C-alpha cells in the first residue's frame, strides 16, 4: 500500500492507494491518532510534506511506515494537478509514492534539530529585541527627541531611563526597556549554550578555524546544512544556500546575474557577514584582492 498524508496543525488528510493505483481509503485523522493508522498499514510506503511541524509526525510514522518527506517547492512544481484541496493533495502524494517520484527533502538528525532549535531560537529573540528597540526610537521621534540613542546598549538604556516623558508615555518607555533587558538576558543565556554546543562538535570546531567564523556562525552553518556528506561537493553547498549566481545562456551568450538566494537566508546573511569580517581583519592579501575583484 501507498499512503499520501497531507499534514496540518491538528489533523492530517490521508489517502491510501493500492498497487494498481486505486484509492482504497480516504480518511481525516487527528495528528494524535496517526500512530494507530500507521500500525494498521505497517510496512507500507508513505509521503508527507515538509511542513513546520513535520518532525514529530515523521518520527511517529517512521516507527511503522517507510516515510519519505517531500520538498514543498519542488512538490508544487511537479504535482500533476491544478487543484489544491486536502483530499487532492493527499491523493497526489500517494500517487507519487507509488510511482517513486516524490521530490525528497532532507530529514535532520536529532543532533541537527537541537542545533537548529538553539540558533533559530536566538535569532527569534534578537528579532523581537530589535522590534522593541525600533518601538523606542518611534516613541522618541513622536516627542521630538532626536538624539542618537542605542537602546540595545546598557549605556543607552540608562540614558533613556533618565528621560522625562509625559504620562502615559513614560510608562510605555519603561515597559519597552524592561522587555529589551529581559530579552538581552535570555539571548546571553542562549549564547552560552550555543558556545558550549559549538565547542563540543568536531564540525563546528573545524568551521571556527576559518577567519570570521565564531561560535554562533559555526553552529548555524552546521545546523542549516545538516550532515555535510549528503552534498557531492562545494558547488552543491553554495547552491543549497543560494550564494550561486543565476546563469542565463542563449546561443553564444552567457550572463551571470544576481545570487539565486535559494535556501537558508539565515546562513547566507551570516556567511556574508563572516566574509566582511575576514577580509577586513585577517590581513590576507590574496583574500583581500579576491574580495575587491568580486
Coordinates of C-alpha atoms in Angstrom, one line a residue:
X1 CA 0.0 0.0 0.0
X2 CA 1.0 3.7 -0.6
X3 CA -0.1 6.4 1.8
X4 CA -0.3 10.1 1.0
X5 CA -0.5 12.2 4.1
X6 CA -1.4 15.9 3.9
X7 CA -0.4 17.2 7.3
X8 CA -1.9 20.3 9.0
X9 CA -1.5 21.7 12.5
X10 CA -4.0 19.4 14.3
X11 CA -5.1 16.9 11.7
X12 CA -3.9 15.1 8.6
X13 CA -5.8 14.0 5.4
X14 CA -4.8 10.5 4.4
X15 CA -5.2 8.8 1.1
X16 CA -4.3 5.1 0.7
X17 CA -3.6 3.7 -2.7
X18 CA -3.1 0.0 -3.7
X19 CA -0.7 -1.5 -6.2
X20 CA -3.0 -0.8 -9.1
X21 CA -3.3 2.9 -8.3
X22 CA -6.8 2.6 -6.9
X23 CA -7.7 4.7 -3.8
X24 CA -8.9 2.2 -1.2
X25 CA -9.3 4.6 1.8
X26 CA -9.6 8.3 2.4
X27 CA -9.7 9.5 6.0
X28 CA -9.1 12.6 8.0
X29 CA -7.2 11.8 11.2
X30 CA -6.2 13.8 14.3
X31 CA -2.4 14.1 14.4
X32 CA -2.5 12.5 17.8
X33 CA -4.1 9.3 16.3
X34 CA -1.7 8.9 13.3
X35 CA 0.1 6.2 15.2
X36 CA -2.9 4.0 15.1
X37 CA -3.3 4.5 11.3
X38 CA 0.4 3.8 10.8
X39 CA 0.1 0.5 12.7
X40 CA -2.8 -0.6 10.5
X41 CA -0.7 -0.1 7.4
X42 CA 2.7 -1.2 8.9
X43 CA 5.4 -1.8 6.3
X44 CA 3.7 0.4 3.7
X45 CA 5.4 3.4 1.9
X46 CA 4.2 6.9 2.8
X47 CA 4.9 10.5 2.0
X48 CA 4.3 13.7 3.9
X49 CA 5.1 17.3 3.0
X50 CA 7.9 19.1 4.9
X51 CA 5.7 21.5 6.9
X52 CA 6.6 23.4 10.0
X53 CA 5.5 20.6 12.4
X54 CA 6.6 17.5 10.5
X55 CA 9.5 16.3 12.7
X56 CA 7.3 14.7 15.4
X57 CA 4.9 13.3 12.8
X58 CA 7.7 11.9 10.7
X59 CA 9.2 10.2 13.7
X60 CA 5.8 8.8 14.8
X61 CA 5.0 7.4 11.4
X62 CA 8.5 6.0 10.8
X63 CA 8.1 3.5 13.6
X64 CA 5.7 1.6 11.3
X65 CA 6.0 3.0 7.8
X66 CA 8.7 3.7 5.2
X67 CA 8.3 7.5 5.2
X68 CA 9.6 10.0 2.6
X69 CA 9.4 13.7 3.3
X70 CA 8.5 15.7 0.2
X71 CA 10.1 19.1 -0.6
X72 CA 7.3 21.6 -0.7
X73 CA 8.5 23.9 -3.5
X74 CA 9.6 21.0 -5.8
X75 CA 6.4 19.2 -5.0
X76 CA 4.3 22.2 -6.2
X77 CA 6.3 22.3 -9.4
X78 CA 5.8 18.7 -10.5
X79 CA 2.5 17.8 -8.9
X80 CA 0.1 16.7 -11.6
X81 CA -2.9 18.8 -10.5
X82 CA -4.2 22.4 -10.7
X83 CA -6.5 21.9 -7.7
X84 CA -5.4 22.5 -4.1
X85 CA -7.6 20.7 -1.5
X86 CA -6.6 18.4 1.3
X87 CA -8.0 15.3 -0.4
X88 CA -6.4 16.1 -3.8
X89 CA -3.0 16.8 -2.1
X90 CA -3.2 13.5 -0.2
X91 CA -4.1 11.5 -3.3
X92 CA -1.3 13.2 -5.3
X93 CA 1.2 12.3 -2.6
X94 CA 0.0 8.7 -2.6
X95 CA 0.3 8.6 -6.4
X96 CA 3.9 10.0 -6.3
X97 CA 4.9 7.4 -3.7
X98 CA 3.5 4.6 -5.9
X99 CA 5.5 6.0 -8.9
X100 CA 8.6 6.6 -6.8
X101 CA 8.6 10.2 -7.9
X102 CA 8.5 12.1 -4.6
X103 CA 11.0 15.1 -4.6
X104 CA 12.7 14.1 -1.3
X105 CA 13.5 16.6 1.4
X106 CA 16.3 16.1 3.9
X107 CA 15.3 15.0 7.4
X108 CA 17.8 16.2 10.0
X109 CA 19.1 14.0 12.8
X110 CA 18.2 14.7 16.4
X111 CA 21.6 16.4 16.9
X112 CA 21.0 18.7 13.9
X113 CA 17.4 19.5 15.2
X114 CA 18.8 20.5 18.6
X115 CA 21.4 22.8 17.0
X116 CA 18.6 24.4 14.8
X117 CA 16.5 25.0 17.8
X118 CA 19.3 26.9 19.5
X119 CA 20.3 29.1 16.6
X120 CA 16.8 29.8 15.4
X121 CA 15.7 30.5 19.0
X122 CA 18.5 33.0 19.4
X123 CA 17.5 34.7 16.1
X124 CA 13.9 34.9 17.2
X125 CA 14.9 36.6 20.4
X126 CA 17.2 39.0 18.6
X127 CA 14.4 39.9 16.1
X128 CA 12.0 40.6 19.0
X129 CA 14.6 42.7 20.8
X130 CA 15.2 44.8 17.6
X131 CA 11.4 45.2 17.2
X132 CA 11.3 46.8 20.7
X133 CA 14.3 48.9 20.0
X134 CA 12.5 50.3 17.0
X135 CA 9.5 51.0 19.1
X136 CA 11.7 53.0 21.5
X137 CA 13.0 55.1 18.5
X138 CA 9.5 55.7 17.3
X139 CA 8.4 56.8 20.8
X140 CA 11.3 59.3 21.0
X141 CA 10.6 60.6 17.5
X142 CA 7.0 61.2 18.4
X143 CA 8.2 63.5 21.2
X144 CA 10.8 65.4 19.1
X145 CA 13.8 63.6 20.7
X146 CA 16.4 63.1 18.0
X147 CA 19.5 62.0 20.0
X148 CA 21.4 59.0 18.6
X149 CA 20.4 56.7 21.4
X150 CA 21.1 52.9 21.3
X151 CA 18.5 51.1 23.4
X152 CA 20.4 47.8 22.9
X153 CA 23.3 49.0 25.0
X154 CA 23.4 49.3 28.8
X155 CA 24.5 52.9 28.4
X156 CA 21.7 53.7 26.1
X157 CA 19.1 52.2 28.4
X158 CA 20.4 54.2 31.4
X159 CA 20.1 57.4 29.4
X160 CA 16.6 56.5 28.4
X161 CA 15.5 55.8 32.0
X162 CA 16.6 59.3 32.9
X163 CA 14.3 60.9 30.3
X164 CA 11.2 62.8 31.4
X165 CA 8.3 61.9 29.2
X166 CA 4.8 62.9 29.9
X167 CA 2.3 60.3 31.2
X168 CA 1.5 57.6 29.9
X169 CA 4.5 57.5 27.5
X170 CA 6.9 57.3 30.4
X171 CA 5.3 54.0 31.5
X172 CA 5.3 52.7 27.9
X173 CA 9.0 53.6 27.5
X174 CA 9.8 51.9 30.8
X175 CA 7.9 48.7 29.7
X176 CA 9.8 48.6 26.4
X177 CA 13.1 49.0 28.2
X178 CA 12.2 46.2 30.6
X179 CA 11.4 43.9 27.6
X180 CA 14.7 44.7 26.0
X181 CA 16.5 44.0 29.2
X182 CA 14.8 40.6 29.6
X183 CA 15.4 39.6 26.0
X184 CA 19.1 40.6 26.3
X185 CA 19.5 38.3 29.4
X186 CA 17.8 35.5 27.6
X187 CA 19.9 36.0 24.5
X188 CA 23.0 35.8 26.6
X189 CA 21.8 32.6 28.2
X190 CA 21.2 31.0 24.8
X191 CA 24.6 32.3 23.5
X192 CA 26.3 30.5 26.4
X193 CA 24.6 27.3 25.5
X194 CA 25.4 27.8 21.8
X195 CA 29.1 28.4 22.7
X196 CA 29.1 25.2 24.7
X197 CA 27.5 23.2 21.9
X198 CA 29.7 24.6 19.2
X199 CA 32.8 23.9 21.2
X200 CA 31.8 20.3 21.6
X201 CA 31.3 19.3 18.0
X202 CA 34.1 18.4 15.6
X203 CA 32.4 20.0 12.6
X204 CA 31.9 23.4 14.3
X205 CA 35.4 23.3 15.7
X206 CA 36.7 23.0 12.1
X207 CA 34.5 25.8 10.9
X208 CA 35.8 28.1 13.6
X209 CA 39.3 27.8 12.2
X210 CA 38.1 29.9 9.3
X211 CA 38.7 33.7 9.8
X212 CA 35.4 35.5 10.6
X213 CA 33.5 32.4 11.8
X214 CA 32.7 32.2 15.6
X215 CA 30.5 30.0 17.7
X216 CA 27.1 31.2 16.6
X217 CA 28.0 31.4 12.9
X218 CA 29.6 27.9 13.0
X219 CA 26.7 26.3 14.8
X220 CA 24.2 28.0 12.3
X221 CA 26.1 26.7 9.3
X222 CA 26.2 23.2 10.9
X223 CA 22.6 23.3 11.8
X224 CA 21.2 24.6 8.5
X225 CA 23.4 22.4 6.2
X226 CA 23.0 19.3 8.2
X227 CA 25.2 16.3 7.5
X228 CA 27.8 17.5 5.0
X229 CA 28.2 14.1 3.5
X230 CA 24.8 14.5 1.7
X231 CA 26.4 17.0 -0.7
X232 CA 28.6 15.9 -3.6
X233 CA 30.9 18.9 -3.4
X234 CA 31.4 22.5 -2.6
X235 CA 29.3 23.7 -5.6
X236 CA 26.3 21.9 -4.2
X237 CA 26.7 23.6 -0.9
X238 CA 27.0 27.0 -2.5
X239 CA 23.8 26.3 -4.5
X240 CA 22.0 25.0 -1.4
X241 CA 22.4 28.3 0.5
X242 CA 21.7 30.4 -2.6
X243 CA 25.1 32.0 -3.0
X244 CA 25.5 30.9 -6.6
X245 CA 24.7 33.4 -9.4
X246 CA 21.7 32.9 -11.7
X247 CA 23.2 32.0 -15.1
X248 CA 21.3 32.7 -18.3
X249 CA 22.6 31.2 -21.6
X250 CA 21.4 31.9 -25.1
X251 CA 23.4 30.9 -28.1
X252 CA 27.0 32.1 -27.5
X253 CA 25.8 34.5 -24.8
X254 CA 26.3 33.7 -21.1
X255 CA 25.2 36.1 -18.3
X256 CA 25.9 35.6 -14.6
X257 CA 23.2 37.6 -12.8
X258 CA 22.4 38.2 -9.1
X259 CA 22.6 35.5 -6.4
X260 CA 19.9 32.8 -6.7
X261 CA 19.0 33.4 -3.0
X262 CA 17.5 29.9 -2.6
X263 CA 17.8 28.0 0.6
X264 CA 18.6 29.4 4.0
X265 CA 18.7 33.2 4.1
X266 CA 19.9 32.8 7.7
X267 CA 23.2 31.1 6.5
X268 CA 23.5 33.4 3.5
X269 CA 23.4 36.5 5.7
X270 CA 25.9 35.1 8.2
X271 CA 28.4 34.0 5.6
X272 CA 28.3 37.4 4.0
X273 CA 29.0 39.0 7.4
X274 CA 31.7 36.5 8.1
X275 CA 33.3 37.3 4.7
X276 CA 33.3 41.0 5.6
X277 CA 34.9 40.3 8.9
X278 CA 37.5 38.0 7.4
X279 CA 38.5 40.4 4.7
X280 CA 38.9 43.4 6.9
X281 CA 40.6 41.7 9.9
X282 CA 42.7 38.8 8.8
X283 CA 45.3 40.7 6.7
X284 CA 45.2 38.0 4.0
X285 CA 46.4 39.8 0.8
X286 CA 45.1 37.1 -1.6
X287 CA 41.7 37.1 0.1
X288 CA 41.5 40.9 0.0
X289 CA 42.4 41.0 -3.7
X290 CA 39.8 38.3 -4.5
X291 CA 37.2 40.2 -2.5
X292 CA 37.9 43.5 -4.2
X293 CA 37.8 41.9 -7.7
X294 CA 34.3 40.4 -6.9

